[in-house]
């Protein structure tokens, strides 16, 4: 059983929702998921493009309440499953995701995420009719029946259980009773802490409420169902000035608050009393079995959480290459606004590339659109060039560059915090551990791959080593690139000396007591990508250097003339030929660095002051002009 992702969310949802009745053709009732054995690895990569529209953040709580009002009409039926039409048809080989609702029982708690989740999951939602009185153990059996049949049909696929409040207890109970089934649990506000919640003191009051005052219950429960202000903020443009943003918020609240009365229809008084008892039963049942499940925490867009924490997979084991889901447009905007927007703004990356005839042009037109392409270059201090490079390729060419990074990069996690960290988010944008196997498999899928032969030794260099390459003596990647007829593009990037001054390097830090012990401990835990006997590049030490910020200058990239390996079979057979090409690539990178260091002196917008004035008068950061190549 996989570990749990636990996070806090509130429901907010699409402008229209249809739903397909039943589970795999079974009208409304919980039915068999059978239909024969299915392959655990049927994947069609071309169905999902880079920067696809996931619909996240485009809707609000009032849409949920409007749709819920139509779904709660009593029909006397039992609990049943439905598949939201908004989810569409997923990629081939997608795993099953079961949504287990909270006290409302409607099953629409993921509406905001339906479009995104529906691309990579078979989404099925459990609906608990308003007047249904199935006890908690009965609900466990309903979900368990589906889980066991799905596991029997596709034993190599994981099954995702997303539980909200009451549904969180339900997911935990099913997981605890089925330890041999490959389950991934995602829990939103699970009711396991009911005894310590703000809701507990309200139980006697809610149960004793007169019928004529029951319409006031929704407002008492609003902090449980989701805070109105937060719900109203979902589709407010955060980039607006304060006055228009407050106006949008006010309009959303005006539209939302009258609809809260629907909650009294979702949970009429007798149903409320029943569900409070059900909630108590669920919490007690789940807590008695909680020891059987391990947990992590996280937040934001549900699909983003799943991808960032490495929990999305189509079979028993995560495959960083074939299980990768390209970033959506909302992930692109969030990642490069919330996390690295400040760096992009301050450094205004200027990109240049080289055409086949050797002409240098502004932009990335010189880099081939079709892979496999191996981008081989210089790793700037602390890897500060990574964000601008990945963002530039996504924005200009809609190409996802898959970065090969030190394994320690993936050991760093925010699993004990409430937000996804930058390390986590890098997985959303294609980063994966640097191994020969991963390089081989990326080349075999015609990817654009980012490779730094200098690795950590180059990115964490010492004083006086800026723009110096630390490459291994062995031609590590040339033969593999030739095997797949890949195009190699050497590149250089400069600007670290315009951003910060290296005040404390490894040698300085190792002279400080306690700090040196922490560095040694980090090195032991992280391990090494290369052996210590591989020369200077093998002498990689992981540490956080002491930096003194400067008034930011600018970062410049130059992608050299593409080097074709197609038709160069001698690279596979002749070690000397491979070594000669390796040295040529290294020389090209050094030439690119020299070119940029010289030409940036001619940039009239190298100063952040000049760039800021230019932006105020004309265009966004990435459109600020630079030197003429």
Coordinates of C-alpha atoms in Angstrom, one line a residue:
X1 CA 0.0 0.0 0.0
X2 CA 1.3 3.4 -1.0
X3 CA 1.7 6.2 1.6
X4 CA -1.0 8.9 2.1
X5 CA -1.1 12.5 0.8
X6 CA -3.1 14.6 3.3
X7 CA -4.0 18.2 2.5
X8 CA -6.5 20.9 3.2
X9 CA -8.9 21.9 0.5
X10 CA -12.4 23.4 0.0
X11 CA -14.7 22.5 -2.9
X12 CA -14.9 25.0 -5.8
X13 CA -16.2 23.9 -9.1
X14 CA -17.0 24.1 -13.1
X15 CA -19.5 26.2 -14.9
X16 CA -21.3 23.1 -16.0
X17 CA -21.2 19.5 -15.0
X18 CA -22.8 16.5 -16.6
X19 CA -22.3 13.0 -15.3
X20 CA -22.4 9.5 -16.7
X21 CA -24.6 7.2 -14.5
X22 CA -23.2 4.0 -13.1
X23 CA -19.9 2.3 -13.0
X24 CA -18.7 0.9 -16.3
X25 CA -22.2 0.6 -17.7
X26 CA -23.9 -0.4 -14.4
X27 CA -26.8 2.2 -14.1
X28 CA -26.3 4.0 -10.8
X29 CA -25.7 0.9 -8.6
X30 CA -22.2 -0.2 -7.5
X31 CA -21.4 -2.8 -10.0
X32 CA -18.6 -4.9 -11.4
X33 CA -15.6 -3.1 -12.8
X34 CA -14.7 -6.2 -14.8
X35 CA -14.6 -6.5 -18.5
X36 CA -11.5 -8.6 -18.8
X37 CA -7.8 -8.2 -17.9
X38 CA -6.3 -4.9 -19.1
X39 CA -2.7 -4.1 -19.7
X40 CA -1.1 -2.0 -17.0
X41 CA 1.0 0.0 -19.5
X42 CA -1.2 1.2 -22.4
X43 CA 0.0 4.7 -22.8
X44 CA -0.6 7.1 -25.6
X45 CA 1.9 10.0 -25.0
X46 CA 0.6 12.2 -27.9
X47 CA -2.8 12.7 -26.4
X48 CA -1.6 15.2 -23.9
X49 CA 0.4 18.2 -25.1
X50 CA 2.7 20.5 -23.1
X51 CA 0.8 23.4 -21.4
X52 CA -2.5 21.7 -21.9
X53 CA -5.6 23.3 -20.4
X54 CA -6.5 21.7 -17.0
X55 CA -9.3 24.1 -16.2
X56 CA -7.9 24.7 -12.7
X57 CA -9.1 27.9 -11.0
X58 CA -11.7 28.8 -13.6
X59 CA -14.8 28.1 -11.5
X60 CA -16.3 28.8 -8.1
X61 CA -18.3 27.4 -5.2
X62 CA -21.6 28.7 -6.5
X63 CA -21.4 26.4 -9.5
X64 CA -21.0 23.4 -7.1
X65 CA -24.1 24.5 -5.2
X66 CA -26.2 25.0 -8.3
X67 CA -25.3 21.6 -9.7
X68 CA -25.7 19.9 -6.2
X69 CA -29.2 21.3 -6.0
X70 CA -30.2 19.2 -9.0
X71 CA -28.5 16.0 -7.8
X72 CA -30.0 15.8 -4.3
X73 CA -33.6 15.2 -5.4
X74 CA -34.6 12.1 -3.4
X75 CA -35.1 8.9 -5.4
X76 CA -35.0 6.3 -2.7
X77 CA -32.0 4.7 -4.2
X78 CA -28.8 3.3 -2.5
X79 CA -25.3 4.7 -2.7
X80 CA -24.0 4.7 -6.3
X81 CA -21.1 5.7 -8.5
X82 CA -21.0 8.2 -11.3
X83 CA -18.3 9.4 -13.7
X84 CA -18.4 13.2 -14.3
X85 CA -18.7 14.1 -18.0
X86 CA -16.3 16.9 -17.4
X87 CA -13.6 14.3 -16.8
X88 CA -13.7 13.2 -20.5
X89 CA -11.8 10.2 -21.6
X90 CA -8.4 9.5 -20.0
X91 CA -5.1 8.4 -21.5
X92 CA -4.9 4.7 -22.3
X93 CA -3.7 2.8 -19.3
X94 CA -4.8 5.4 -16.8
X95 CA -5.3 4.1 -13.2
X96 CA -8.7 4.3 -11.4
X97 CA -9.4 7.1 -9.0
X98 CA -12.3 6.8 -6.6
X99 CA -13.6 10.0 -4.9
X100 CA -15.3 9.4 -1.5
X101 CA -17.3 12.5 -0.4
X102 CA -17.7 14.2 2.9
X103 CA -20.9 15.0 4.9
X104 CA -22.7 16.5 1.9
X105 CA -22.6 13.1 0.2
X106 CA -23.1 14.6 -3.3
X107 CA -19.8 13.3 -4.8
X108 CA -18.9 16.6 -6.5
X109 CA -16.1 17.6 -4.2
X110 CA -13.5 17.4 -6.9
X111 CA -15.3 19.4 -9.6
X112 CA -12.6 22.0 -9.7
X113 CA -10.2 19.2 -10.6
X114 CA -12.4 17.1 -12.9
X115 CA -10.9 18.3 -16.1
X116 CA -7.3 17.8 -15.0
X117 CA -7.8 14.5 -13.2
X118 CA -9.9 13.1 -16.1
X119 CA -6.9 13.3 -18.4
X120 CA -4.8 10.8 -16.4
X121 CA -7.3 8.9 -14.3
X122 CA -10.5 7.0 -14.7
X123 CA -12.5 9.1 -12.2
X124 CA -15.5 7.6 -10.4
X125 CA -17.3 9.5 -7.6
X126 CA -19.5 8.0 -4.9
X127 CA -22.9 9.6 -4.4
X128 CA -24.7 9.1 -1.0
X129 CA -28.4 10.1 -1.5
X130 CA -29.8 12.6 1.1
X131 CA -32.0 10.0 2.8
X132 CA -29.7 7.0 2.5
X133 CA -29.0 5.4 5.9
X134 CA -26.3 2.9 5.0
X135 CA -24.1 2.5 8.1
X136 CA -20.3 3.2 7.9
X137 CA -19.4 -0.5 7.7
X138 CA -21.8 -0.8 4.8
X139 CA -20.1 2.1 3.0
X140 CA -16.7 0.4 3.6
X141 CA -18.0 -2.7 2.0
X142 CA -19.3 -0.8 -1.1
X143 CA -15.9 0.8 -1.7
X144 CA -14.0 -2.3 -0.8
X145 CA -16.1 -4.3 -3.4
X146 CA -15.0 -2.0 -6.1
X147 CA -11.4 -1.9 -5.0
X148 CA -11.1 -5.7 -4.9
X149 CA -12.7 -6.2 -8.3
X150 CA -10.5 -3.5 -9.9
X151 CA -7.4 -5.1 -8.3
X152 CA -8.4 -8.5 -9.6
X153 CA -8.9 -7.1 -13.1
X154 CA -5.7 -5.0 -13.2
X155 CA -3.4 -6.2 -10.4
X156 CA -0.4 -4.2 -11.7
X157 CA -2.2 -0.9 -11.5
X158 CA -2.5 1.3 -8.4
X159 CA -5.9 2.5 -7.3
X160 CA -6.3 6.0 -6.0
X161 CA -8.7 6.8 -3.1
X162 CA -9.4 10.5 -2.6
X163 CA -11.4 11.0 0.6
X164 CA -12.9 14.3 1.9
X165 CA -13.8 14.5 5.6
X166 CA -16.0 11.4 6.2
X167 CA -14.6 10.0 2.9
X168 CA -11.1 10.3 4.4
X169 CA -12.1 7.9 7.2
X170 CA -13.7 5.7 4.6
X171 CA -10.5 5.6 2.5
X172 CA -8.4 4.8 5.6
X173 CA -10.7 2.0 6.6
X174 CA -10.6 0.4 3.2
X175 CA -6.8 0.7 3.0
X176 CA -6.4 -0.8 6.5
X177 CA -8.6 -3.8 5.5
X178 CA -6.7 -4.3 2.2
X179 CA -3.0 -4.1 2.9
X180 CA -2.0 -6.2 -0.1
X181 CA -3.8 -4.0 -2.6
X182 CA -1.8 -1.2 -4.2
X183 CA -3.6 1.8 -2.9
X184 CA -2.6 5.5 -3.0
X185 CA -4.6 7.5 -0.4
X186 CA -5.2 11.3 -0.8
X187 CA -7.0 12.7 2.2
X188 CA -8.6 16.2 2.4
X189 CA -9.4 17.3 5.9
X190 CA -9.9 13.7 7.1
X191 CA -12.3 13.5 10.0
X192 CA -9.9 11.4 12.1
X193 CA -9.4 14.4 14.4
X194 CA -13.1 14.9 15.0
X195 CA -12.7 14.8 18.8
X196 CA -10.4 17.8 18.6
X197 CA -12.2 19.7 15.9
X198 CA -14.2 22.9 16.1
X199 CA -17.2 20.9 15.0
X200 CA -17.4 18.7 18.1
X201 CA -18.9 21.3 20.5
X202 CA -21.6 22.1 17.9
X203 CA -23.0 18.5 17.8
X204 CA -25.5 19.0 20.7
X205 CA -26.5 22.4 19.4
X206 CA -27.1 21.1 15.8
X207 CA -29.1 18.1 17.0
X208 CA -31.3 20.3 19.2
X209 CA -31.9 23.0 16.6
X210 CA -35.7 23.6 16.0
X211 CA -36.9 22.7 12.6
X212 CA -37.9 26.3 11.8
X213 CA -34.2 27.4 12.4
X214 CA -32.6 24.7 10.4
X215 CA -32.0 27.1 7.5
X216 CA -29.4 28.8 9.7
X217 CA -27.3 25.6 9.9
X218 CA -25.5 26.2 6.6
X219 CA -23.9 29.4 8.0
X220 CA -22.8 27.6 11.1
X221 CA -21.3 24.9 9.0
X222 CA -19.7 27.2 6.4
X223 CA -16.3 26.8 8.0
X224 CA -16.6 23.0 7.7
X225 CA -17.9 22.9 4.2
X226 CA -15.4 25.6 3.1
X227 CA -14.8 29.2 4.2
X228 CA -16.9 31.6 2.1
X229 CA -14.2 34.2 1.5
X230 CA -11.7 31.5 0.4
X231 CA -14.3 30.0 -1.9
X232 CA -15.1 33.3 -3.4
X233 CA -11.4 34.0 -4.0
X234 CA -11.0 30.9 -6.3
X235 CA -11.4 32.7 -9.6
X236 CA -10.3 36.2 -8.5
X237 CA -7.4 37.5 -10.5
X238 CA -4.7 37.9 -7.9
X239 CA -2.6 40.1 -10.2
X240 CA -5.2 42.9 -10.3
X241 CA -4.7 46.1 -8.4
X242 CA -6.4 46.1 -4.9
X243 CA -9.5 48.0 -5.9
X244 CA -10.6 45.8 -8.9
X245 CA -9.6 42.6 -7.0
X246 CA -11.8 43.6 -4.1
X247 CA -14.6 44.3 -6.5
X248 CA -14.3 40.8 -8.0
X249 CA -14.3 39.3 -4.5
X250 CA -17.4 41.3 -3.5
X251 CA -19.3 40.2 -6.6
X252 CA -18.4 36.5 -6.0
X253 CA -19.5 36.8 -2.3
X254 CA -22.8 38.4 -3.4
X255 CA -23.4 35.5 -5.7
X256 CA -22.3 32.8 -3.3
X257 CA -23.9 33.7 0.1
X258 CA -27.6 33.2 -1.0
X259 CA -26.7 29.8 -2.4
X260 CA -25.4 28.6 1.0
X261 CA -29.0 27.8 1.8
X262 CA -28.7 24.9 -0.5
X263 CA -26.6 23.2 2.2
X264 CA -29.8 22.9 4.3
X265 CA -31.3 20.9 1.4
X266 CA -28.1 18.9 1.0
X267 CA -28.3 17.9 4.7
X268 CA -31.9 18.3 6.1
X269 CA -32.2 18.0 9.8
X270 CA -32.9 14.3 10.1
X271 CA -30.1 13.6 7.6
X272 CA -27.8 15.9 9.6
X273 CA -28.4 14.1 12.8
X274 CA -27.7 10.8 11.0
X275 CA -24.5 12.0 9.4
X276 CA -23.1 13.4 12.6
X277 CA -23.5 10.0 14.1
X278 CA -22.0 8.5 10.9
X279 CA -19.1 10.9 11.2
X280 CA -18.5 9.8 14.9
X281 CA -18.6 6.1 13.8
X282 CA -16.3 6.8 10.9
X283 CA -13.7 8.6 13.0
X284 CA -13.7 5.8 15.6
X285 CA -13.5 3.1 13.0
X286 CA -10.6 4.7 11.1
X287 CA -8.6 5.8 14.1
X288 CA -8.7 2.2 15.5
X289 CA -6.9 1.1 12.3
X290 CA -4.8 4.2 11.6
X291 CA -1.6 2.5 12.6
X292 CA -1.7 0.5 9.4
X293 CA -1.3 3.5 7.2
X294 CA 1.7 5.9 6.8
X295 CA 1.1 9.5 5.9
X296 CA 2.5 12.6 4.2
X297 CA 1.0 16.1 3.8
X298 CA 0.7 18.5 1.0
X299 CA -1.6 21.1 -0.7
X300 CA -2.8 23.0 -3.9
X301 CA -4.1 21.6 -7.2
X302 CA -4.8 17.9 -6.6
X303 CA -3.2 16.6 -9.8
X304 CA -0.2 18.8 -9.2
X305 CA 0.2 17.4 -5.6
X306 CA 0.0 13.9 -7.0
X307 CA 2.7 14.6 -9.6
X308 CA 5.0 16.7 -7.4
X309 CA 5.2 14.1 -4.7
X310 CA 5.9 11.3 -7.2
X311 CA 2.7 9.5 -6.6
X312 CA 1.3 9.3 -10.1
X313 CA 2.1 6.0 -11.7
X314 CA 0.3 3.6 -14.1
X315 CA 1.8 0.4 -12.7
X316 CA 3.3 -1.1 -9.5
X317 CA 6.5 1.0 -9.8
X318 CA 6.9 4.6 -10.7
X319 CA 8.5 5.1 -14.1
X320 CA 9.9 8.6 -14.3
X321 CA 9.9 8.6 -18.1
X322 CA 6.7 6.9 -19.2
X323 CA 4.6 8.1 -16.2
X324 CA 5.5 11.7 -16.7
X325 CA 2.5 14.0 -17.4
X326 CA 3.4 17.3 -19.1
X327 CA 2.8 20.5 -17.1
X328 CA -0.6 22.1 -17.7
X329 CA -1.0 25.8 -18.5
X330 CA -2.1 26.5 -14.9
X331 CA 1.0 24.7 -13.5
X332 CA 3.2 26.7 -15.9
X333 CA 1.7 30.0 -14.7
X334 CA 1.8 29.0 -11.0
X335 CA 5.3 27.6 -11.2
X336 CA 6.8 30.6 -12.9
X337 CA 4.8 33.2 -11.1
X338 CA 4.7 31.9 -7.5
X339 CA 8.1 30.2 -7.3
X340 CA 10.5 31.8 -9.7
X341 CA 8.7 34.8 -11.0
X342 CA 10.8 37.1 -8.9
X343 CA 14.0 35.6 -10.4
X344 CA 12.7 35.9 -13.9
X345 CA 11.7 39.5 -13.3
X346 CA 15.1 40.4 -11.8
X347 CA 17.3 38.7 -14.3
X348 CA 15.2 39.0 -17.6
X349 CA 16.8 36.0 -19.3
X350 CA 18.1 36.8 -22.8
X351 CA 18.3 33.8 -25.1
X352 CA 20.3 33.3 -28.3
X353 CA 20.8 30.3 -30.5
X354 CA 22.9 29.4 -33.5
X355 CA 21.5 28.4 -36.9
X356 CA 22.9 25.6 -39.1
X357 CA 25.0 28.1 -41.1
X358 CA 26.6 29.4 -37.9
X359 CA 24.6 32.6 -37.6
X360 CA 23.6 33.6 -34.1
X361 CA 20.1 34.9 -33.6
X362 CA 18.0 36.1 -30.7
X363 CA 15.6 33.4 -29.5
X364 CA 15.6 29.6 -29.7
X365 CA 14.9 29.1 -33.4
X366 CA 18.4 27.5 -33.8
X367 CA 17.5 24.6 -31.5
X368 CA 15.8 21.7 -33.3
X369 CA 12.1 21.1 -32.6
X370 CA 12.3 17.4 -33.1
X371 CA 14.1 15.1 -30.7
X372 CA 16.0 13.5 -29.5
X373 CA 18.0 16.6 -28.6
X374 CA 20.7 16.7 -25.9
X375 CA 21.3 20.1 -24.5
X376 CA 24.8 20.0 -22.9
X377 CA 26.2 23.0 -21.1
X378 CA 27.6 24.9 -18.2
X379 CA 25.9 24.7 -14.7
X380 CA 25.8 28.2 -13.2
X381 CA 26.2 28.8 -9.5
X382 CA 23.4 27.1 -7.5
X383 CA 21.8 26.1 -10.9
X384 CA 20.2 29.6 -11.1
X385 CA 20.0 29.2 -14.9
X386 CA 17.6 26.3 -14.8
X387 CA 14.3 28.2 -14.3
X388 CA 14.9 30.6 -17.1
X389 CA 16.0 27.8 -19.5
X390 CA 13.0 25.5 -18.8
X391 CA 10.5 28.5 -18.9
X392 CA 12.1 29.8 -22.2
X393 CA 11.6 26.5 -24.0
X394 CA 8.0 26.1 -22.8
X395 CA 7.1 29.7 -23.6
X396 CA 8.8 30.0 -27.0
X397 CA 8.7 26.5 -28.4
X398 CA 6.2 24.6 -26.1
X399 CA 8.9 22.0 -25.6
X400 CA 9.4 20.2 -22.3
X401 CA 13.1 20.0 -21.4
X402 CA 13.7 17.0 -19.1
X403 CA 16.5 17.8 -16.7
X404 CA 18.8 15.2 -15.3
X405 CA 19.6 16.2 -11.7
X406 CA 21.6 14.9 -8.7
X407 CA 19.7 12.3 -6.7
X408 CA 20.0 14.5 -3.6
X409 CA 17.7 16.9 -5.4
X410 CA 14.9 14.4 -5.1
X411 CA 15.6 13.5 -1.5
X412 CA 14.7 17.0 -0.5
X413 CA 10.9 17.2 0.1
X414 CA 8.3 19.3 1.7
X415 CA 6.3 16.3 2.9
X416 CA 6.2 17.7 6.4
X417 CA 5.0 21.1 5.3
X418 CA 1.7 22.4 4.0
X419 CA 3.0 23.6 0.6
X420 CA 4.8 22.0 -2.3
X421 CA 8.4 23.0 -2.2
X422 CA 10.5 24.1 -5.2
X423 CA 12.2 20.6 -5.1
X424 CA 8.8 19.0 -5.4
X425 CA 7.6 21.3 -8.2
X426 CA 10.7 20.5 -10.3
X427 CA 9.2 17.0 -10.8
X428 CA 6.1 18.6 -12.3
X429 CA 8.5 20.2 -14.8
X430 CA 10.3 17.0 -15.8
X431 CA 13.3 16.7 -13.6
X432 CA 14.5 13.2 -12.9
X433 CA 17.6 11.6 -11.3
X434 CA 20.7 11.5 -13.4
X435 CA 21.4 7.9 -14.3
X436 CA 22.6 6.2 -17.5
X437 CA 19.3 4.3 -17.6
X438 CA 17.2 7.5 -17.5
X439 CA 19.4 9.1 -20.2
X440 CA 19.0 6.0 -22.4
X441 CA 15.2 5.9 -21.9
X442 CA 14.7 9.7 -22.5
X443 CA 16.7 9.4 -25.8
X444 CA 14.6 6.5 -26.8
X445 CA 11.5 8.6 -26.4
X446 CA 12.9 11.4 -28.6
X447 CA 12.9 13.9 -25.7
X448 CA 14.7 17.2 -25.3
X449 CA 17.2 16.4 -22.4
X450 CA 19.2 18.8 -20.3
X451 CA 22.6 17.4 -19.2
X452 CA 25.4 19.0 -17.2
X453 CA 28.6 17.0 -17.3
X454 CA 30.0 19.2 -14.6
X455 CA 27.2 18.4 -12.2
X456 CA 27.3 19.5 -8.6
X457 CA 31.0 20.3 -8.7
X458 CA 30.3 23.0 -11.3
X459 CA 27.1 24.3 -9.8
X460 CA 28.7 24.5 -6.3
X461 CA 32.1 25.7 -7.4
X462 CA 34.6 27.6 -5.2
X463 CA 35.8 31.2 -5.2
X464 CA 37.6 32.2 -8.4
X465 CA 36.0 29.3 -10.4
X466 CA 33.1 31.1 -12.1
X467 CA 32.6 30.0 -15.7
X468 CA 35.2 27.2 -15.4
X469 CA 34.1 23.8 -16.7
X470 CA 34.6 20.7 -14.5
X471 CA 33.9 17.9 -16.9
X472 CA 35.0 14.3 -16.5
X473 CA 37.7 12.9 -18.6
X474 CA 35.4 10.2 -20.0
X475 CA 33.0 10.9 -22.9
X476 CA 30.0 9.8 -20.9
X477 CA 27.2 10.7 -23.2
X478 CA 28.5 10.9 -26.8
X479 CA 28.2 7.2 -27.6
X480 CA 24.7 7.0 -26.2
X481 CA 23.6 10.1 -28.1
X482 CA 25.0 8.5 -31.3
X483 CA 23.2 5.3 -30.7
X484 CA 19.9 7.2 -31.0
X485 CA 21.1 9.6 -33.7
X486 CA 20.5 12.5 -31.3
X487 CA 21.3 16.1 -32.0
X488 CA 23.7 17.6 -29.4
X489 CA 23.4 21.3 -28.7
X490 CA 26.2 22.8 -26.6
X491 CA 25.3 25.9 -24.6
X492 CA 26.8 28.5 -22.3
X493 CA 25.1 30.7 -19.8
X494 CA 26.5 33.7 -17.8
X495 CA 25.2 36.1 -15.2
X496 CA 25.9 34.5 -11.8
X497 CA 28.4 37.3 -11.1
X498 CA 25.7 39.9 -11.8
X499 CA 23.3 38.3 -9.3
X500 CA 25.5 37.5 -6.2
X501 CA 29.0 37.3 -4.9
X502 CA 30.3 34.1 -3.5
X503 CA 31.3 35.0 0.0
X504 CA 31.6 31.5 1.7
X505 CA 32.6 28.5 -0.4
X506 CA 33.1 24.9 0.7
X507 CA 36.6 25.5 2.0
X508 CA 35.3 28.4 4.1
X509 CA 32.4 26.5 5.5
X510 CA 34.5 23.5 6.5
X511 CA 36.4 25.7 8.9
X512 CA 33.2 26.5 10.9
X513 CA 32.4 24.1 13.7
X514 CA 29.0 22.4 13.6
X515 CA 28.5 23.6 10.0
X516 CA 31.2 21.3 8.8
X517 CA 29.6 18.3 10.6
X518 CA 26.2 19.1 8.9
X519 CA 27.9 19.2 5.5
X520 CA 29.6 15.9 6.1
X521 CA 26.3 14.4 7.2
X522 CA 24.5 15.7 4.1
X523 CA 27.2 14.3 1.8
X524 CA 26.9 10.9 3.5
X525 CA 23.1 10.8 3.2
X526 CA 23.1 12.0 -0.5
X527 CA 25.8 9.8 -1.8
X528 CA 27.8 10.5 -4.9
X529 CA 26.9 10.4 -8.6
X530 CA 30.5 9.8 -9.6
X531 CA 33.4 8.1 -7.9
X532 CA 36.0 10.1 -6.0
X533 CA 38.7 8.9 -8.4
X534 CA 37.1 10.6 -11.4
X535 CA 39.3 13.6 -11.1
X536 CA 38.1 17.1 -10.0
X537 CA 34.5 16.5 -11.1
X538 CA 34.3 13.5 -8.8
X539 CA 35.2 15.8 -5.9
X540 CA 31.6 17.0 -5.6
X541 CA 30.6 18.4 -2.2
X542 CA 27.0 19.3 -1.5
X543 CA 26.7 22.5 0.5
X544 CA 24.8 25.8 0.5
X545 CA 27.3 28.6 -0.2
X546 CA 27.2 31.9 1.5
X547 CA 26.1 34.5 -1.0
X548 CA 26.0 38.3 -1.0
X549 CA 23.2 39.6 -3.3
X550 CA 24.0 42.2 -5.8
X551 CA 21.7 44.7 -7.6
X552 CA 20.7 42.1 -10.3
X553 CA 22.2 42.3 -13.7
X554 CA 21.0 39.9 -16.4
X555 CA 21.3 36.2 -17.4
X556 CA 22.3 35.3 -21.0
X557 CA 22.1 32.0 -22.8
X558 CA 23.7 31.0 -26.0
X559 CA 22.9 27.7 -27.7
X560 CA 25.6 26.7 -30.1
X561 CA 25.4 25.2 -33.6
X562 CA 23.6 21.8 -33.4
X563 CA 25.9 18.8 -33.8
X564 CA 24.3 15.9 -35.6
X565 CA 25.3 12.4 -34.7
X566 CA 23.3 10.7 -37.4
X567 CA 25.5 9.1 -40.0
X568 CA 28.5 9.0 -37.6
X569 CA 28.6 5.3 -36.8
X570 CA 32.3 5.6 -36.0
X571 CA 31.3 7.2 -32.7
X572 CA 29.9 3.9 -31.6
X573 CA 32.9 1.8 -32.6
X574 CA 35.9 4.1 -32.3
X575 CA 36.6 5.4 -28.8
X576 CA 39.0 8.1 -30.2
X577 CA 36.3 9.5 -32.5
X578 CA 33.9 9.8 -29.5
X579 CA 36.6 11.5 -27.4
X580 CA 37.3 14.0 -30.2
X581 CA 33.6 14.9 -30.4
X582 CA 33.4 15.2 -26.6
X583 CA 36.3 17.7 -26.6
X584 CA 34.7 19.6 -29.4
X585 CA 31.4 19.9 -27.4
X586 CA 33.3 21.1 -24.4
X587 CA 35.2 23.6 -26.5
X588 CA 32.0 24.9 -28.0
X589 CA 30.5 25.5 -24.5
X590 CA 33.6 27.4 -23.5
X591 CA 33.4 29.5 -26.7
X592 CA 29.8 30.3 -25.9
X593 CA 30.7 31.5 -22.4
X594 CA 33.5 33.7 -23.8
X595 CA 31.1 35.2 -26.4
X596 CA 28.4 36.0 -23.8
X597 CA 30.9 37.5 -21.4
X598 CA 32.1 39.9 -24.1
X599 CA 28.8 40.7 -25.8
X600 CA 26.9 41.4 -22.6
X601 CA 28.9 44.6 -22.3
X602 CA 27.0 45.9 -25.3
X603 CA 23.6 45.3 -23.8
X604 CA 21.9 48.6 -23.1
X605 CA 19.5 46.8 -20.7
X606 CA 21.9 44.9 -18.6
X607 CA 21.0 47.1 -15.6
X608 CA 17.8 46.3 -13.8
X609 CA 17.0 50.0 -13.6
X610 CA 17.1 50.4 -17.4
X611 CA 15.0 47.2 -17.8
X612 CA 12.4 48.3 -15.3
X613 CA 12.0 51.7 -17.0
X614 CA 11.6 49.8 -20.4
X615 CA 9.0 47.5 -19.0
X616 CA 7.0 50.4 -17.6
X617 CA 6.9 51.9 -21.0
X618 CA 6.5 48.8 -23.2
X619 CA 6.7 45.0 -22.8
X620 CA 7.0 42.1 -20.4
X621 CA 10.2 40.9 -18.9
X622 CA 11.1 38.3 -21.6
X623 CA 10.6 40.9 -24.4
X624 CA 13.2 43.3 -23.1
X625 CA 15.7 43.6 -26.0
X626 CA 19.4 42.8 -25.5
X627 CA 22.6 43.2 -27.5
X628 CA 22.6 42.6 -31.3
X629 CA 24.3 39.3 -32.0

